[in-house]
């Protein structure tokens, strides 16, 4: 029997791939950030993303390009992809919110929900579960939340200031925006033409209690933002 929830799960997605990736130089001197290869795989970040999206039921992806767009477009054109891909190129920087709005206009089904992801995220978790979470809460936008490990060791003390334990690279006590989203159809109309949705649209929706509480990536699932050469 078909799961009735599958009807509301997105089959389309936007990947934001227009950033310059200046903190990843020299790897980004001749390619955009999503085209940096994951060591040992022979596949760039965006290749892993498209495979993951396909595994989660996505059939159509719009890739928003900017910096060195021609390198990314050539790879997409010459690679056997698991999804149908359309590219849009920003002629001038629009910011993440503006880039999302610009790309969303090319989605094949504007009246249906959609996924979105930053182009520097390498992760694996159930987008189907996240989509169900989004639908159950009738949310305008749902944000995946991660609890990354701190890059430093932590020290635990008691009430008297005596050290009781040393903990190497503990998980953060705060959840962060993991750069993966589920959006309802009307969300595109709330995005700015230019600027960052995390500073405009998200706070506005949160104040109106229209933003979901946030979907916590399950413990044990892999998540990593590829920001620096060390990453």
C-alpha positions as a Python dict, from the first residue, in 0.01 Angstrom:
ca = {
    (1, 'X'): (0, 0, 0),
    (2, 'X'): (129, 347, -91),
    (3, 'X'): (216, 569, 203),
    (4, 'X'): (-34, 860, 185),
    (5, 'X'): (231, 1095, 322),
    (6, 'X'): (436, 1046, 8),
    (7, 'X'): (191, 1266, -182),
    (8, 'X'): (308, 1576, 7),
    (9, 'X'): (680, 1499, -9),
    (10, 'X'): (880, 1726, -241),
    (11, 'X'): (1016, 1587, -565),
    (12, 'X'): (1197, 1910, -654),
    (13, 'X'): (1487, 2097, -498),
    (14, 'X'): (1713, 2401, -526),
    (15, 'X'): (2088, 2382, -465),
    (16, 'X'): (2262, 2713, -389),
    (17, 'X'): (2598, 2684, -563),
    (18, 'X'): (2698, 3043, -637),
    (19, 'X'): (2937, 3126, -352),
    (20, 'X'): (3303, 3209, -412),
    (21, 'X'): (3439, 2979, -141),
    (22, 'X'): (3725, 3215, -58),
    (23, 'X'): (3808, 3024, 262),
    (24, 'X'): (3863, 2707, 56),
    (25, 'X'): (4141, 2852, -159),
    (26, 'X'): (4349, 2733, -336),
    (27, 'X'): (4093, 2458, -413),
    (28, 'X'): (3844, 2720, -536),
    (29, 'X'): (4087, 2918, -752),
    (30, 'X'): (3966, 2737, -1065),
    (31, 'X'): (3627, 2600, -961),
    (32, 'X'): (3322, 2697, -757),
    (33, 'X'): (3295, 2563, -404),
    (34, 'X'): (3045, 2281, -482),
    (35, 'X'): (3288, 2148, -744),
    (36, 'X'): (3561, 2075, -486),
    (37, 'X'): (3612, 1699, -478),
    (38, 'X'): (3563, 1501, -160),
    (39, 'X'): (3899, 1322, -107),
    (40, 'X'): (3891, 953, -182),
    (41, 'X'): (3564, 964, -378),
    (42, 'X'): (3655, 1133, -707),
    (43, 'X'): (3323, 1316, -688),
    (44, 'X'): (3260, 1684, -611),
    (45, 'X'): (3037, 1796, -325),
    (46, 'X'): (2745, 1865, -558),
    (47, 'X'): (2770, 1515, -704),
    (48, 'X'): (2715, 1366, -359),
    (49, 'X'): (2425, 1606, -303),
    (50, 'X'): (2248, 1512, -624),
    (51, 'X'): (2284, 1141, -547),
    (52, 'X'): (2141, 1196, -198),
    (53, 'X'): (1849, 1401, -331),
    (54, 'X'): (1770, 1130, -587),
    (55, 'X'): (1779, 861, -317),
    (56, 'X'): (1523, 1068, -122),
    (57, 'X'): (1273, 1085, -408),
    (58, 'X'): (1377, 1410, -579),
    (59, 'X'): (1351, 1406, -959),
    (60, 'X'): (1411, 1773, -1054),
    (61, 'X'): (1683, 2007, -926),
    (62, 'X'): (1753, 2373, -1002),
    (63, 'X'): (2115, 2468, -939),
    (64, 'X'): (2181, 2836, -873),
    (65, 'X'): (2526, 2923, -1011),
    (66, 'X'): (2744, 3231, -983),
    (67, 'X'): (3121, 3221, -929),
    (68, 'X'): (3289, 3024, -1214),
    (69, 'X'): (2947, 2902, -1324),
    (70, 'X'): (3083, 2765, -1652),
    (71, 'X'): (3293, 2505, -1467),
    (72, 'X'): (2990, 2373, -1281),
    (73, 'X'): (2766, 2383, -1589),
    (74, 'X'): (3022, 2186, -1794),
    (75, 'X'): (3044, 1916, -1526),
    (76, 'X'): (2664, 1889, -1509),
    (77, 'X'): (2639, 1863, -1888),
    (78, 'X'): (2902, 1589, -1916),
    (79, 'X'): (2807, 1376, -1616),
    (80, 'X'): (2545, 1101, -1598),
    (81, 'X'): (2318, 1252, -1334),
    (82, 'X'): (2051, 1073, -1126),
    (83, 'X'): (1810, 1369, -1151),
    (84, 'X'): (1699, 1624, -1409),
    (85, 'X'): (1902, 1941, -1356),
    (86, 'X'): (1836, 2299, -1466),
    (87, 'X'): (2090, 2574, -1402),
    (88, 'X'): (2034, 2944, -1345),
    (89, 'X'): (2322, 3192, -1335),
    (90, 'X'): (2319, 3507, -1124),
    (91, 'X'): (2457, 3793, -1332),
    (92, 'X'): (2524, 3978, -1005),
    (93, 'X'): (2534, 3852, -645),
    (94, 'X'): (2182, 3830, -503),
    (95, 'X'): (2262, 3689, -160),
    (96, 'X'): (2132, 3356, -38),
    (97, 'X'): (1773, 3472, -10),
    (98, 'X'): (1773, 3640, -349),
    (99, 'X'): (1946, 3337, -500),
    (100, 'X'): (1678, 3106, -360),
    (101, 'X'): (1401, 3325, -501),
    (102, 'X'): (1569, 3348, -842),
    (103, 'X'): (1618, 2971, -863),
    (104, 'X'): (1272, 2884, -725),
    (105, 'X'): (1115, 3063, -1021),
    (106, 'X'): (1250, 2780, -1241),
    (107, 'X'): (1109, 2492, -1036),
    (108, 'X'): (884, 2273, -1253),
    (109, 'X'): (600, 2266, -997),
    (110, 'X'): (565, 2609, -829),
    (111, 'X'): (245, 2496, -655),
    (112, 'X'): (421, 2214, -469),
    (113, 'X'): (668, 2205, -174),
    (114, 'X'): (1041, 2195, -239),
    (115, 'X'): (1371, 2114, -73),
    (116, 'X'): (1670, 2346, -71),
    (117, 'X'): (2029, 2298, 36),
    (118, 'X'): (2345, 2503, 49),
    (119, 'X'): (2601, 2385, -203),
    (120, 'X'): (2872, 2315, 55),
    (121, 'X'): (2685, 2063, 271),
    (122, 'X'): (2784, 1697, 275),
    (123, 'X'): (2530, 1494, 468),
    (124, 'X'): (2308, 1189, 480),
    (125, 'X'): (1976, 1174, 667),
    (126, 'X'): (1615, 1105, 575),
    (127, 'X'): (1465, 1392, 378),
    (128, 'X'): (1144, 1192, 368),
    (129, 'X'): (1119, 1210, 749),
    (130, 'X'): (1194, 1582, 735),
    (131, 'X'): (922, 1634, 474),
    (132, 'X'): (670, 1446, 691),
    (133, 'X'): (772, 1662, 989),
    (134, 'X'): (712, 1972, 776),
    (135, 'X'): (371, 1856, 654),
    (136, 'X'): (251, 1748, 999),
    (137, 'X'): (318, 2098, 1133),
    (138, 'X'): (170, 2274, 830),
    (139, 'X'): (485, 2488, 828),
    (140, 'X'): (584, 2752, 576),
    (141, 'X'): (950, 2660, 621),
    (142, 'X'): (1131, 2382, 807),
    (143, 'X'): (1501, 2405, 890),
    (144, 'X'): (1728, 2105, 947),
    (145, 'X'): (1925, 2144, 1270),
    (146, 'X'): (2266, 1996, 1344),
    (147, 'X'): (2465, 1972, 1665),
    (148, 'X'): (2827, 1980, 1543),
    (149, 'X'): (3121, 1878, 1756),
    (150, 'X'): (3336, 2158, 1891),
    (151, 'X'): (3687, 2171, 1744),
    (152, 'X'): (3835, 2205, 2095),
    (153, 'X'): (3840, 1993, 2406),
    (154, 'X'): (3606, 2102, 2686),
    (155, 'X'): (3656, 2116, 3059),
    (156, 'X'): (3385, 2030, 3312),
    (157, 'X'): (3394, 2189, 3659),
    (158, 'X'): (3183, 2158, 3971),
    (159, 'X'): (3014, 2433, 4172),
    (160, 'X'): (3341, 2515, 4348),
    (161, 'X'): (3538, 2560, 4027),
    (162, 'X'): (3725, 2230, 4058),
    (163, 'X'): (3790, 2047, 3733),
    (164, 'X'): (3601, 1717, 3724),
    (165, 'X'): (3653, 1601, 3364),
    (166, 'X'): (3814, 1670, 3027),
    (167, 'X'): (3599, 1600, 2720),
    (168, 'X'): (3759, 1585, 2377),
    (169, 'X'): (3558, 1757, 2098),
    (170, 'X'): (3214, 1737, 2263),
    (171, 'X'): (2890, 1810, 2073),
    (172, 'X'): (2780, 2172, 2087),
    (173, 'X'): (2510, 2251, 2342),
    (174, 'X'): (2337, 2456, 2070),
    (175, 'X'): (2174, 2336, 1751),
    (176, 'X'): (2268, 2524, 1435),
    (177, 'X'): (2108, 2577, 1095),
    (178, 'X'): (2233, 2279, 893),
    (179, 'X'): (2171, 2444, 555),
    (180, 'X'): (1896, 2202, 443),
    (181, 'X'): (1533, 2310, 417),
    (182, 'X'): (1177, 2214, 325),
    (183, 'X'): (966, 2500, 191),
    (184, 'X'): (595, 2524, 120),
    (185, 'X'): (495, 2673, -217),
    (186, 'X'): (418, 3019, -75),
    (187, 'X'): (767, 3055, 74),
    (188, 'X'): (920, 3173, -255),
    (189, 'X'): (696, 3480, -246),
    (190, 'X'): (829, 3574, 98),
    (191, 'X'): (1193, 3574, -7),
    (192, 'X'): (1380, 3902, -71),
    (193, 'X'): (1483, 3996, -424),
    (194, 'X'): (1829, 4051, -282),
    (195, 'X'): (1978, 3967, 56),
    (196, 'X'): (1989, 3688, 312),
    (197, 'X'): (1668, 3505, 405),
    (198, 'X'): (1820, 3408, 740),
    (199, 'X'): (1821, 3776, 840),
    (200, 'X'): (1488, 3875, 685),
    (201, 'X'): (1236, 3604, 600),
    (202, 'X'): (1323, 3357, 876),
    (203, 'X'): (1305, 3603, 1169),
    (204, 'X'): (976, 3742, 1032),
    (205, 'X'): (820, 3396, 1010),
    (206, 'X'): (954, 3298, 1352),
    (207, 'X'): (792, 3602, 1514),
    (208, 'X'): (461, 3505, 1353),
    (209, 'X'): (503, 3143, 1471),
    (210, 'X'): (488, 3027, 1111),
    (211, 'X'): (834, 2869, 1104),
    (212, 'X'): (853, 2505, 1219),
    (213, 'X'): (1040, 2431, 1541),
    (214, 'X'): (1321, 2280, 1337),
    (215, 'X'): (1396, 1923, 1232),
    (216, 'X'): (1687, 1784, 1433),
    (217, 'X'): (1910, 1561, 1222),
    (218, 'X'): (1897, 1217, 1389),
    (219, 'X'): (2187, 1125, 1614),
    (220, 'X'): (2446, 926, 1426),
    (221, 'X'): (2366, 1083, 1087),
    (222, 'X'): (2660, 1238, 906),
    (223, 'X'): (2667, 1615, 855),
    (224, 'X'): (2951, 1842, 759),
    (225, 'X'): (2972, 2193, 614),
    (226, 'X'): (3275, 2219, 386),
    (227, 'X'): (3392, 2573, 469),
    (228, 'X'): (3771, 2548, 487),
    (229, 'X'): (4058, 2337, 358),
    (230, 'X'): (4072, 2171, 698),
    (231, 'X'): (3708, 2062, 658),
}
